[in-house]
Coordinates of C-alpha atoms in Angstrom, one line a residue:
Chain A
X1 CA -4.4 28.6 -88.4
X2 CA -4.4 26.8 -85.4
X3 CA -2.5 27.6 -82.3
X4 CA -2.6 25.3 -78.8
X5 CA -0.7 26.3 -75.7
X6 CA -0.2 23.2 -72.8
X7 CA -1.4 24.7 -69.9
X8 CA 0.4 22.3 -67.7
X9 CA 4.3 23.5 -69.6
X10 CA 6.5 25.1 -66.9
X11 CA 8.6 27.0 -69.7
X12 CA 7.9 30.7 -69.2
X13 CA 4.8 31.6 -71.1
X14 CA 6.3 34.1 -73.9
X15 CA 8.5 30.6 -74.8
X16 CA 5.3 29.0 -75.3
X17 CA 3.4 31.1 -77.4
X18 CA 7.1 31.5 -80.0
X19 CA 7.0 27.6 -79.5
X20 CA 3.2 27.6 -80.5
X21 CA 3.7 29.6 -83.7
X22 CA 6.9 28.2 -84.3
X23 CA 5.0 24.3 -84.7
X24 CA 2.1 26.3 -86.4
X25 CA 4.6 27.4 -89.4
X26 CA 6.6 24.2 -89.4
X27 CA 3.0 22.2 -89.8
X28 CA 2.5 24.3 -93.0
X29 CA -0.6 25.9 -90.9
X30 CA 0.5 29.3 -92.5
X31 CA 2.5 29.8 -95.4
X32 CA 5.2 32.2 -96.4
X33 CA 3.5 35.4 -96.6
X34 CA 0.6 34.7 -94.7
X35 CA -0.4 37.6 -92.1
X36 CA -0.5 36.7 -88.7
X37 CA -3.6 37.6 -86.7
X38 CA -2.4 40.8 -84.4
X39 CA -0.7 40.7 -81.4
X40 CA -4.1 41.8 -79.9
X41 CA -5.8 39.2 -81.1
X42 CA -3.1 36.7 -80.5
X43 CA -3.3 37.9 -76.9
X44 CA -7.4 37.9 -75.8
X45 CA -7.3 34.2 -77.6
X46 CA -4.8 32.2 -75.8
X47 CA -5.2 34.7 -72.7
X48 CA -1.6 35.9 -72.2
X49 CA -0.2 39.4 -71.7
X50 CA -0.2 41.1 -75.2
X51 CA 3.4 42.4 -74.0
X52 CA 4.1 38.4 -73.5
X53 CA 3.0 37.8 -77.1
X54 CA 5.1 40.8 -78.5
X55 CA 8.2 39.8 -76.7
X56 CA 7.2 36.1 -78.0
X57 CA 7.1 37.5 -82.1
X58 CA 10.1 39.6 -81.9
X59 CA 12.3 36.4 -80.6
X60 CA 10.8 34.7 -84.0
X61 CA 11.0 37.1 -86.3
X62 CA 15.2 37.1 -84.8
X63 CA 15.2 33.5 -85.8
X64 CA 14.0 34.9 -89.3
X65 CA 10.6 32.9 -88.8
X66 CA 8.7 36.4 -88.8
X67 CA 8.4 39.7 -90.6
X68 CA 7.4 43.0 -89.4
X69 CA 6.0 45.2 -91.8
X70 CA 4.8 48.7 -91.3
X71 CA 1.2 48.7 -92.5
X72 CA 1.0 45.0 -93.0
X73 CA 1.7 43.8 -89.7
X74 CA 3.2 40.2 -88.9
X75 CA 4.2 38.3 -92.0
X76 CA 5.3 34.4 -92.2
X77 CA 8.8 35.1 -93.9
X78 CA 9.6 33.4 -97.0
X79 CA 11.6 29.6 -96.4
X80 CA 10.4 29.8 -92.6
X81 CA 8.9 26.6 -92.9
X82 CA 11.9 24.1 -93.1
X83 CA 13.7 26.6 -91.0
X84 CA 10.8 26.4 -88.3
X85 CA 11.0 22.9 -88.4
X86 CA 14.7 23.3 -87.7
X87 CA 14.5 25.1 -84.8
X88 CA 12.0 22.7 -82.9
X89 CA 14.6 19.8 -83.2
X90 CA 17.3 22.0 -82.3
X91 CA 15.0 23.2 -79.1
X92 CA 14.3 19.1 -78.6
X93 CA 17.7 18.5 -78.8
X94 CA 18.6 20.9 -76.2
X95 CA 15.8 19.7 -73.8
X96 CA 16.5 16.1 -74.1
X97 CA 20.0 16.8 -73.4
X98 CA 19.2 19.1 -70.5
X99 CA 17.4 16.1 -68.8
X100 CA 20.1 13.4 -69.2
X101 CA 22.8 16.0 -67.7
X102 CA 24.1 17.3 -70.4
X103 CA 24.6 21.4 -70.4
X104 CA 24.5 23.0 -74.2
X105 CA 28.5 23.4 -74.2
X106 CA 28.8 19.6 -73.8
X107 CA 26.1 19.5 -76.7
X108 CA 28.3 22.0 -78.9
X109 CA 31.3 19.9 -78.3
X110 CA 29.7 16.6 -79.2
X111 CA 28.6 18.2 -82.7
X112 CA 31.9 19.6 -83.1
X113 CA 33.3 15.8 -82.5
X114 CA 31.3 14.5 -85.1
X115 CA 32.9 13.5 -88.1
Chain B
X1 CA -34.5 17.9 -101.3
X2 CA -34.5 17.5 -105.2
X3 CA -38.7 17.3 -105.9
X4 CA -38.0 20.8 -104.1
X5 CA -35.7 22.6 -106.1
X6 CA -37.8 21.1 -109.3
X7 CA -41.0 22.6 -108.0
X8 CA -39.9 25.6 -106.8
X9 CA -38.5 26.2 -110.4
X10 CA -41.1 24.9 -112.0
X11 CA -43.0 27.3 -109.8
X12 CA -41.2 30.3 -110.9
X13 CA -41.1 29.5 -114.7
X14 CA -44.9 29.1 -114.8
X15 CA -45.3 32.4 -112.7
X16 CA -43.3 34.6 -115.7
X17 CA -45.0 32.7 -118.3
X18 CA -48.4 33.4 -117.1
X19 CA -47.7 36.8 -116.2
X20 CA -46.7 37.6 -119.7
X21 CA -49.3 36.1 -121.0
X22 CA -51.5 38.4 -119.0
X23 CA -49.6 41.3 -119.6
X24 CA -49.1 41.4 -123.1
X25 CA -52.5 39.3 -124.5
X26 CA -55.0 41.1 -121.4
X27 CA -55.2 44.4 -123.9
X28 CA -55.0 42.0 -127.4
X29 CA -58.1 40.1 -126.0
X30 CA -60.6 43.1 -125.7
X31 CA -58.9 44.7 -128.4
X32 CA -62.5 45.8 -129.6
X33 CA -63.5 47.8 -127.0
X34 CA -60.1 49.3 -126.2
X35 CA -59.4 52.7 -127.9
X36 CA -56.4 53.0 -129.8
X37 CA -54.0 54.5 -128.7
X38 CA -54.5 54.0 -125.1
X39 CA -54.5 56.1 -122.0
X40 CA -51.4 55.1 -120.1
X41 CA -49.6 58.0 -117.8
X42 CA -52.4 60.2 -116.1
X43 CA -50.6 63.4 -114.0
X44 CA -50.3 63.0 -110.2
X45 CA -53.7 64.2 -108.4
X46 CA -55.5 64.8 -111.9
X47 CA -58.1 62.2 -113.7
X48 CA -57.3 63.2 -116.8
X49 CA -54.5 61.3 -118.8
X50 CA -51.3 63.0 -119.8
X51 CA -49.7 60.1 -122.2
X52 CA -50.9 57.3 -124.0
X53 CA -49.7 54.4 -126.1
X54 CA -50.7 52.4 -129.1
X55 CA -52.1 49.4 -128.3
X56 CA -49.3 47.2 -129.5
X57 CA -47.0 49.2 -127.4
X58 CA -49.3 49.1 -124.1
X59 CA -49.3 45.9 -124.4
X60 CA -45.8 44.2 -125.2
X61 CA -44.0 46.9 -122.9
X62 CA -44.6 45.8 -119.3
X63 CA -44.8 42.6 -120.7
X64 CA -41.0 43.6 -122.1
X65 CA -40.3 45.1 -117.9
X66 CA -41.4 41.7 -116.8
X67 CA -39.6 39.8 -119.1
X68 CA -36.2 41.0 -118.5
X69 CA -36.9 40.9 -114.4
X70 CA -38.1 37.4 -114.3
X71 CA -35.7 36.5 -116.7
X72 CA -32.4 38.3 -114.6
X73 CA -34.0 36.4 -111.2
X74 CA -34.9 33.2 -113.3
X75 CA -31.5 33.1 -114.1
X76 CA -29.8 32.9 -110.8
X77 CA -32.7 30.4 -109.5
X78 CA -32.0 27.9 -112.1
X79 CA -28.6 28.5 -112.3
X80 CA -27.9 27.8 -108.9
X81 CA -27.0 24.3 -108.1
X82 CA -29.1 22.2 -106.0
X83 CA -30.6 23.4 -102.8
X84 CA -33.5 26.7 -103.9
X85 CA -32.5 29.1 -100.6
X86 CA -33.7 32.3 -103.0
X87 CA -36.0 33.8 -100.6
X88 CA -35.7 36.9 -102.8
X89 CA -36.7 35.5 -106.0
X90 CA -39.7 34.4 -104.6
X91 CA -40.0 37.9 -103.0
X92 CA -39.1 39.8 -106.1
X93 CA -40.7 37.6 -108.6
X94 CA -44.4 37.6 -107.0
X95 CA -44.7 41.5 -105.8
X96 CA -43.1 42.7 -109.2
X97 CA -45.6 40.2 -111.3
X98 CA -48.9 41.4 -109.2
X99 CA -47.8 45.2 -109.4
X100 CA -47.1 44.9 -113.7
X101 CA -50.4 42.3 -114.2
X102 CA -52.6 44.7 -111.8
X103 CA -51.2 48.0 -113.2
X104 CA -52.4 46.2 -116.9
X105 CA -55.9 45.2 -115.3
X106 CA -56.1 48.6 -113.9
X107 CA -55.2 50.1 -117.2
X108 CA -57.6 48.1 -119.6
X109 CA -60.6 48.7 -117.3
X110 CA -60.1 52.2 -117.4
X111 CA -60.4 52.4 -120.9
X112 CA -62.1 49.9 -122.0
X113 CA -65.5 51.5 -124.1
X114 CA -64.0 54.5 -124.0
X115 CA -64.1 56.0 -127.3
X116 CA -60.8 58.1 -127.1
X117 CA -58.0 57.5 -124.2
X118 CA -58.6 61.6 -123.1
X119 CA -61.8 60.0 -121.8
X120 CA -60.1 57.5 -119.4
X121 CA -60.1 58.1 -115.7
X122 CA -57.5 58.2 -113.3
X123 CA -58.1 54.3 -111.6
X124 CA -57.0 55.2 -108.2
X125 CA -58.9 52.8 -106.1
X126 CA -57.2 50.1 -108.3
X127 CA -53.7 51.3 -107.7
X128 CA -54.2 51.6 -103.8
X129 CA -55.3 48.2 -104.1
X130 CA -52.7 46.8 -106.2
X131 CA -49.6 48.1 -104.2
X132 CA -51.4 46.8 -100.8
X133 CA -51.6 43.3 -102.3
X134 CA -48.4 43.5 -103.5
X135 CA -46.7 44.4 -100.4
X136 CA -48.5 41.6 -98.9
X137 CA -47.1 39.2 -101.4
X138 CA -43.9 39.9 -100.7
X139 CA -43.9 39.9 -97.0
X140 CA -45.6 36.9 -97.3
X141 CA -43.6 35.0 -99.7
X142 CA -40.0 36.4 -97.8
X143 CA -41.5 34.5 -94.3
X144 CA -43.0 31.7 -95.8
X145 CA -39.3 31.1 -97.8
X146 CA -37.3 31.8 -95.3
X147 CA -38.8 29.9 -92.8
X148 CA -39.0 27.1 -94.8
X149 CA -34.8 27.6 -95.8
X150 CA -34.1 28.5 -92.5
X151 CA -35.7 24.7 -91.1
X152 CA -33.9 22.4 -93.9
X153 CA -30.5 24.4 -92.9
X154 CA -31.3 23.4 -89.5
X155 CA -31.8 20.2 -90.6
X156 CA -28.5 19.7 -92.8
X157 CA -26.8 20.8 -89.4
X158 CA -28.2 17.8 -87.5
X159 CA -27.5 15.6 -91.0
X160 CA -24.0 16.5 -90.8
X161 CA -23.5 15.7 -87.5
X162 CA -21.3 19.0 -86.7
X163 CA -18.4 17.2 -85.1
X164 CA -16.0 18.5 -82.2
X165 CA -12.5 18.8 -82.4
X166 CA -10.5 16.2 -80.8
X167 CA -7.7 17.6 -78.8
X168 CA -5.5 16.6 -75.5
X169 CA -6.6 17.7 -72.2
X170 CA -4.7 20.5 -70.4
X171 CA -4.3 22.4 -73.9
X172 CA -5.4 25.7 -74.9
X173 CA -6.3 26.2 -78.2
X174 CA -6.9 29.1 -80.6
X175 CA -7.8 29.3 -84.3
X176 CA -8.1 31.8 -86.3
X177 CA -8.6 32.3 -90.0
X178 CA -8.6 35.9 -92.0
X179 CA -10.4 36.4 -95.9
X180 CA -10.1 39.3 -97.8
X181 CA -11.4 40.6 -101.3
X182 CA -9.3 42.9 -103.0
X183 CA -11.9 43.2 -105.2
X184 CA -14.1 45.3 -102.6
X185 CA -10.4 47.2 -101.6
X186 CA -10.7 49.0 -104.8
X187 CA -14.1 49.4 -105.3
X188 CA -13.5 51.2 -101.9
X189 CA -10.2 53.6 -103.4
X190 CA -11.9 54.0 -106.2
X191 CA -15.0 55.5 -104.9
X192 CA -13.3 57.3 -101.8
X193 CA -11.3 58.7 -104.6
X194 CA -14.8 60.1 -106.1
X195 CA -15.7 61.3 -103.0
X196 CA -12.7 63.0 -102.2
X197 CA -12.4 64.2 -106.1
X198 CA -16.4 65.6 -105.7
X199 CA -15.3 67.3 -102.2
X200 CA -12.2 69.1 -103.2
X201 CA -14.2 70.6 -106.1
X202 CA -17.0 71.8 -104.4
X203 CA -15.2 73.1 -101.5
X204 CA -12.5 74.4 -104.6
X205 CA -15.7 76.6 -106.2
X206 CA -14.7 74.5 -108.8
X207 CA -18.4 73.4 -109.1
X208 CA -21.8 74.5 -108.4
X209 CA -22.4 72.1 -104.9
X210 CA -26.1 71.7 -105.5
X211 CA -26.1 67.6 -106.6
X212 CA -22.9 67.1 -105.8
X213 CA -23.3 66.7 -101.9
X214 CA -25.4 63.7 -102.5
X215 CA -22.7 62.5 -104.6
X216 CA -20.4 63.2 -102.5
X217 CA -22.3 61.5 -99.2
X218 CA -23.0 58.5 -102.3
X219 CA -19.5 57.9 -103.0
X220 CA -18.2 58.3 -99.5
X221 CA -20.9 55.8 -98.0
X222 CA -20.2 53.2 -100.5
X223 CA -16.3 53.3 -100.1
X224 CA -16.6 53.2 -96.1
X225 CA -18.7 50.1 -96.5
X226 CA -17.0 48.7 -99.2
X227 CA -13.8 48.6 -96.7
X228 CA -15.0 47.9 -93.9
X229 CA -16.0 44.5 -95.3
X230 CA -13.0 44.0 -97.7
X231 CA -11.8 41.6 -95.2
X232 CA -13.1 39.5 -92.3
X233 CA -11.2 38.2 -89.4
X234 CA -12.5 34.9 -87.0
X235 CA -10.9 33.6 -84.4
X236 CA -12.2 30.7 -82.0
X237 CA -10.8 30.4 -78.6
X238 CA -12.4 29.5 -75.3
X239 CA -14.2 32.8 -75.0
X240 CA -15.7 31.6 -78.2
X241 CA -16.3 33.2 -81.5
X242 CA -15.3 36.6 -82.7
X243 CA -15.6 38.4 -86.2
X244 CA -13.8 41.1 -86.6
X245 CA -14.3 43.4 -89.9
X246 CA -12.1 45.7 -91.9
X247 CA -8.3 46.6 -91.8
X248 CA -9.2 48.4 -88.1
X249 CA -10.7 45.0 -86.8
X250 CA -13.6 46.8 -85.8
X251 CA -16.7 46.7 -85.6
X252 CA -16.4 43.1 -84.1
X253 CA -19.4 40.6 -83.2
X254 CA -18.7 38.5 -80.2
X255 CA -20.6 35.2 -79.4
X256 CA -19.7 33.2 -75.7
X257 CA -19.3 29.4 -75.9
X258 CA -22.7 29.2 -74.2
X259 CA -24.4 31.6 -76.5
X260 CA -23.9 29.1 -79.8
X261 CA -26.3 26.1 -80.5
X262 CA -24.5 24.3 -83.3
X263 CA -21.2 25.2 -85.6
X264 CA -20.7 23.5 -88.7
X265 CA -18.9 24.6 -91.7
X266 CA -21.1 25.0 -95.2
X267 CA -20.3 25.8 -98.9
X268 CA -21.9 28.8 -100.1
X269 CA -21.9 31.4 -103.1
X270 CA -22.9 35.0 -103.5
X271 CA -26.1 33.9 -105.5
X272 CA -27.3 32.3 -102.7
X273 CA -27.2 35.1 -100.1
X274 CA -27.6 38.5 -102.3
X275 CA -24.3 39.4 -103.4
X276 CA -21.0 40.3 -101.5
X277 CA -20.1 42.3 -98.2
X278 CA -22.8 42.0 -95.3
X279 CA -26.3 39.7 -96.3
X280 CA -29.0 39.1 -94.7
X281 CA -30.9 36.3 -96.6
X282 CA -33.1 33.3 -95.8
X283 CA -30.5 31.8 -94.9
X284 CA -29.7 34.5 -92.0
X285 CA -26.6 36.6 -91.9
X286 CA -23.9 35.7 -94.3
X287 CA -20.3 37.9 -94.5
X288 CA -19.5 36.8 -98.3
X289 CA -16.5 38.0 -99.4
X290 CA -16.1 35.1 -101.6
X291 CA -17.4 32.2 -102.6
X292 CA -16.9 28.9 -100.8
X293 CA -16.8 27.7 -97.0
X294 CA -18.1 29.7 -94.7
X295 CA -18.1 28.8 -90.7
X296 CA -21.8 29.0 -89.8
X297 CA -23.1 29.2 -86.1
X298 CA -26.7 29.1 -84.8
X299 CA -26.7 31.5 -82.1
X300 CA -28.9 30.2 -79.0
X301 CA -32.5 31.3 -79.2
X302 CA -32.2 32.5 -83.2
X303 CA -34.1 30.8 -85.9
X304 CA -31.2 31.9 -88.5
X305 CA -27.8 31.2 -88.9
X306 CA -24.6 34.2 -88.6
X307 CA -22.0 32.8 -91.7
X308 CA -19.0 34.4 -92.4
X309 CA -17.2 33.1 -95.7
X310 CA -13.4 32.2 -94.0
X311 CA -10.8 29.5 -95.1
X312 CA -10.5 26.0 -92.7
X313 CA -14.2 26.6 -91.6
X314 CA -14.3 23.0 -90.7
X315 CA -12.0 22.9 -88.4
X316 CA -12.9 26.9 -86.8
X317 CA -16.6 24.4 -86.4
X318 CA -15.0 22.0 -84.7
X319 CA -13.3 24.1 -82.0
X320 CA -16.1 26.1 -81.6
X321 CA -18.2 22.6 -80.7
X322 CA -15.5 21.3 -78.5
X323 CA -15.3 24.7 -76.4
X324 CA -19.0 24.5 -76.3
X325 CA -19.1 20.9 -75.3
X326 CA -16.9 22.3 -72.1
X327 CA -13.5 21.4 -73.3

């Protein structure tokens, strides 16, 4: 799989790295049930804090993107895919809205307007 | 390319013909002047035989030995699909033919006008000589192979034109890519079940220890090795390419950006390289845990290539090249 941080994103860095595995999954770079390289590894690559990288697979495997398993490590979870690929539009959303003005309450009211 | 492969089998299918030949018609030839039976074993230190043969027998059993190594090597040679990277068949097929056809010279001169085969001598000038040669041959023939190998790889690396991977500036990338054999997994619990079987029943009394150290120290080797390289781990990042074995991730081989010539991703199979697990072959190192694409680098100042058999090769290649090329 391949995994690409922008070095020039202002986001803080464990966002990044969940944002970098999170377009990994929904680009079908790993499947359901593929193991993740460890949090080590993940680490020394893209040259962040292995706590960063941690704190970043935790957040994903809360959106139920990620299993842990004892003895098998990080695991793709099954359906993540579409569900992946959910959550970066939803994040997009959020952003673009965020730059016209628009704070995520105003966002939940205009889905809730919409018929 | 092609001519190649043709004359290299040719090659090797005359060389087992003609060594049969030798083998089984050397004693038929001077069948007149040969005893019958033969002299064949003679006792370590001793010139006087302790075994013998009929002639028949003397003479279609190496020829049998031969037939069946030539024939297993022959096999994977002309099996193989195009490209003849066997530096072992070449360095199996000519030591094994000089020792048998020698060992039958060596035989028929010493007793040949010999009345009965108690009279042959021990021909242990001949043997000395045969083994040297022998040796030599092989040497020989593993250099001159894989040197040859090693230069047409090098040269299907510049054919191939190893691209780099094409990605925005300001970007950090990482790949990695993981292959494992579960086939090697259980040849690994099945033989550290041995050794732990073996252990508990000599340290049990249940059994008298004498043999059963060595197979215990057998069984416990080969299932340490075994998983160790049931699965491979690379990853590709900018401080370039590491290889990681075994469910630990360790040991691990570590190459800088600025220690890799070329990267290029090749298809490659087990017969090529000697088998599974951890190969050194003509065509350098190769981790083959299965068959198929493997990411192959030519580490700066080596004339042979580290492989390591891992899915999306291509693309691990093209990384590597574009850290390499200072991305």
């Amino acid at each position: 799989m391949l995994l690409s941080l922008d070095t020039t994103d202002t986001r803080p860095l464990h966002e990044q790295v969940a944002g970098a595995v999170r377009r990994a999954i929904a680009e079908g770079e790993c499947a359901p049930g593929d193991r993740l390289p460890s949090a080590r590894d993940l680490s020394a690559a893209l040259d962040v804090n292995v706590n960063t990288v941690l704190r970043a697979l935790r957040g994903l495997r809360d959106e139920g993107l990620l299993e842990f398993r004892r003895g098998r490590g990080v695991t793709v979870a099954e359906g993540a895919r579409p569900h992946s690929g959910l959550q970066i539009r939803v994040r997009e959303l959020v952003a673009e809205a965020a730059r016209l003005g628009y704070s995520r309450t105003d966002l939940i009211d205009m889905i809730r307007g919409m018929p | 390319m092609r001519d190649t492969t043709v004359a290299v089998r040719t090659t090797a299918v005359v060389w087992t013909v003609g060594v049969t030949a030798v083998l089984a018609g050397m004693p038929l030839m001077v069948r007149e002047r040969l005893p019958d039976p033969l002299a064949t074993h003679w006792g370590s230190g001793s010139r006087v035989p302790d075994g013998s043969m009929p002639l028949w027998a003397a003479s279609l059993f190496p020829a049998l030995i031969w037939l069946v190594t030539a024939g297993l090597t022959l096999g994977v040679l002309l099996r193989g699909r195009s490209t003849p990277h066997h530096p072992w068949t070449a360095a199996t097929l000519l030591p094994t033919g000089i020792v048998l056809a020698g060992a039958q010279a060596a035989l028929v001169r010493a007793n040949l006008d010999r009345a009965d085969w108690h009279e042959a001598r021990q021909p242990t000038g001949w043997i000395v000589a045969i083994l040297v040669a022998a040796v030599v041959a092989g040497v020989g023939a593993w250099f001159v192979t894989t040197r040859r190998s090693a230069d047409t790889a090098a040269a299907g690396a510049h054919a191939s034109g190893a691209p780099a991977l094409d990605f925005p500036d300001g970007r950090r990338v990482a790949w990695f890519s993981r292959t494992a054999n579960p086939w090697l997994r259980l040849v690994a619990a099945v033989t550290g079940l041995v050794a732990v079987g073996v252990l508990v029943a000599v340290v049990g009394g249940l059994a008298d220890p004498g043999g059963l150290w060595a197979a215990f120290a057998g069984c416990a080797v080969a299932s340490l090795s075994c998983a160790l390289f049931s699965s491979v781990q690379a990853q590709v990042s900018e401080r370039g390419l590491e290889v990681s074995f075994g469910p630990l991730g360790w040991p691990v081989r570590r190459w800088a950006p600025g220690d890799i010539d070329a990267a290029r991703a090749e298809v490659r199979g087990p017969a090529q390289v000697g088998g599974w697990g951890y190969r050194v072959s003509g065509l350098g190192t190769t981790v083959m845990l299965r068959a198929g694409e493997c990411l192959v680098i030519r580490p700066r100042g080596r004339r042979t290539d580290f492989a390591v058999s891992v899915d999306d090769a291509e693309r691990g290649a093209a990384l590597l090249n574009a850290v390499r090329a200072g991305r």
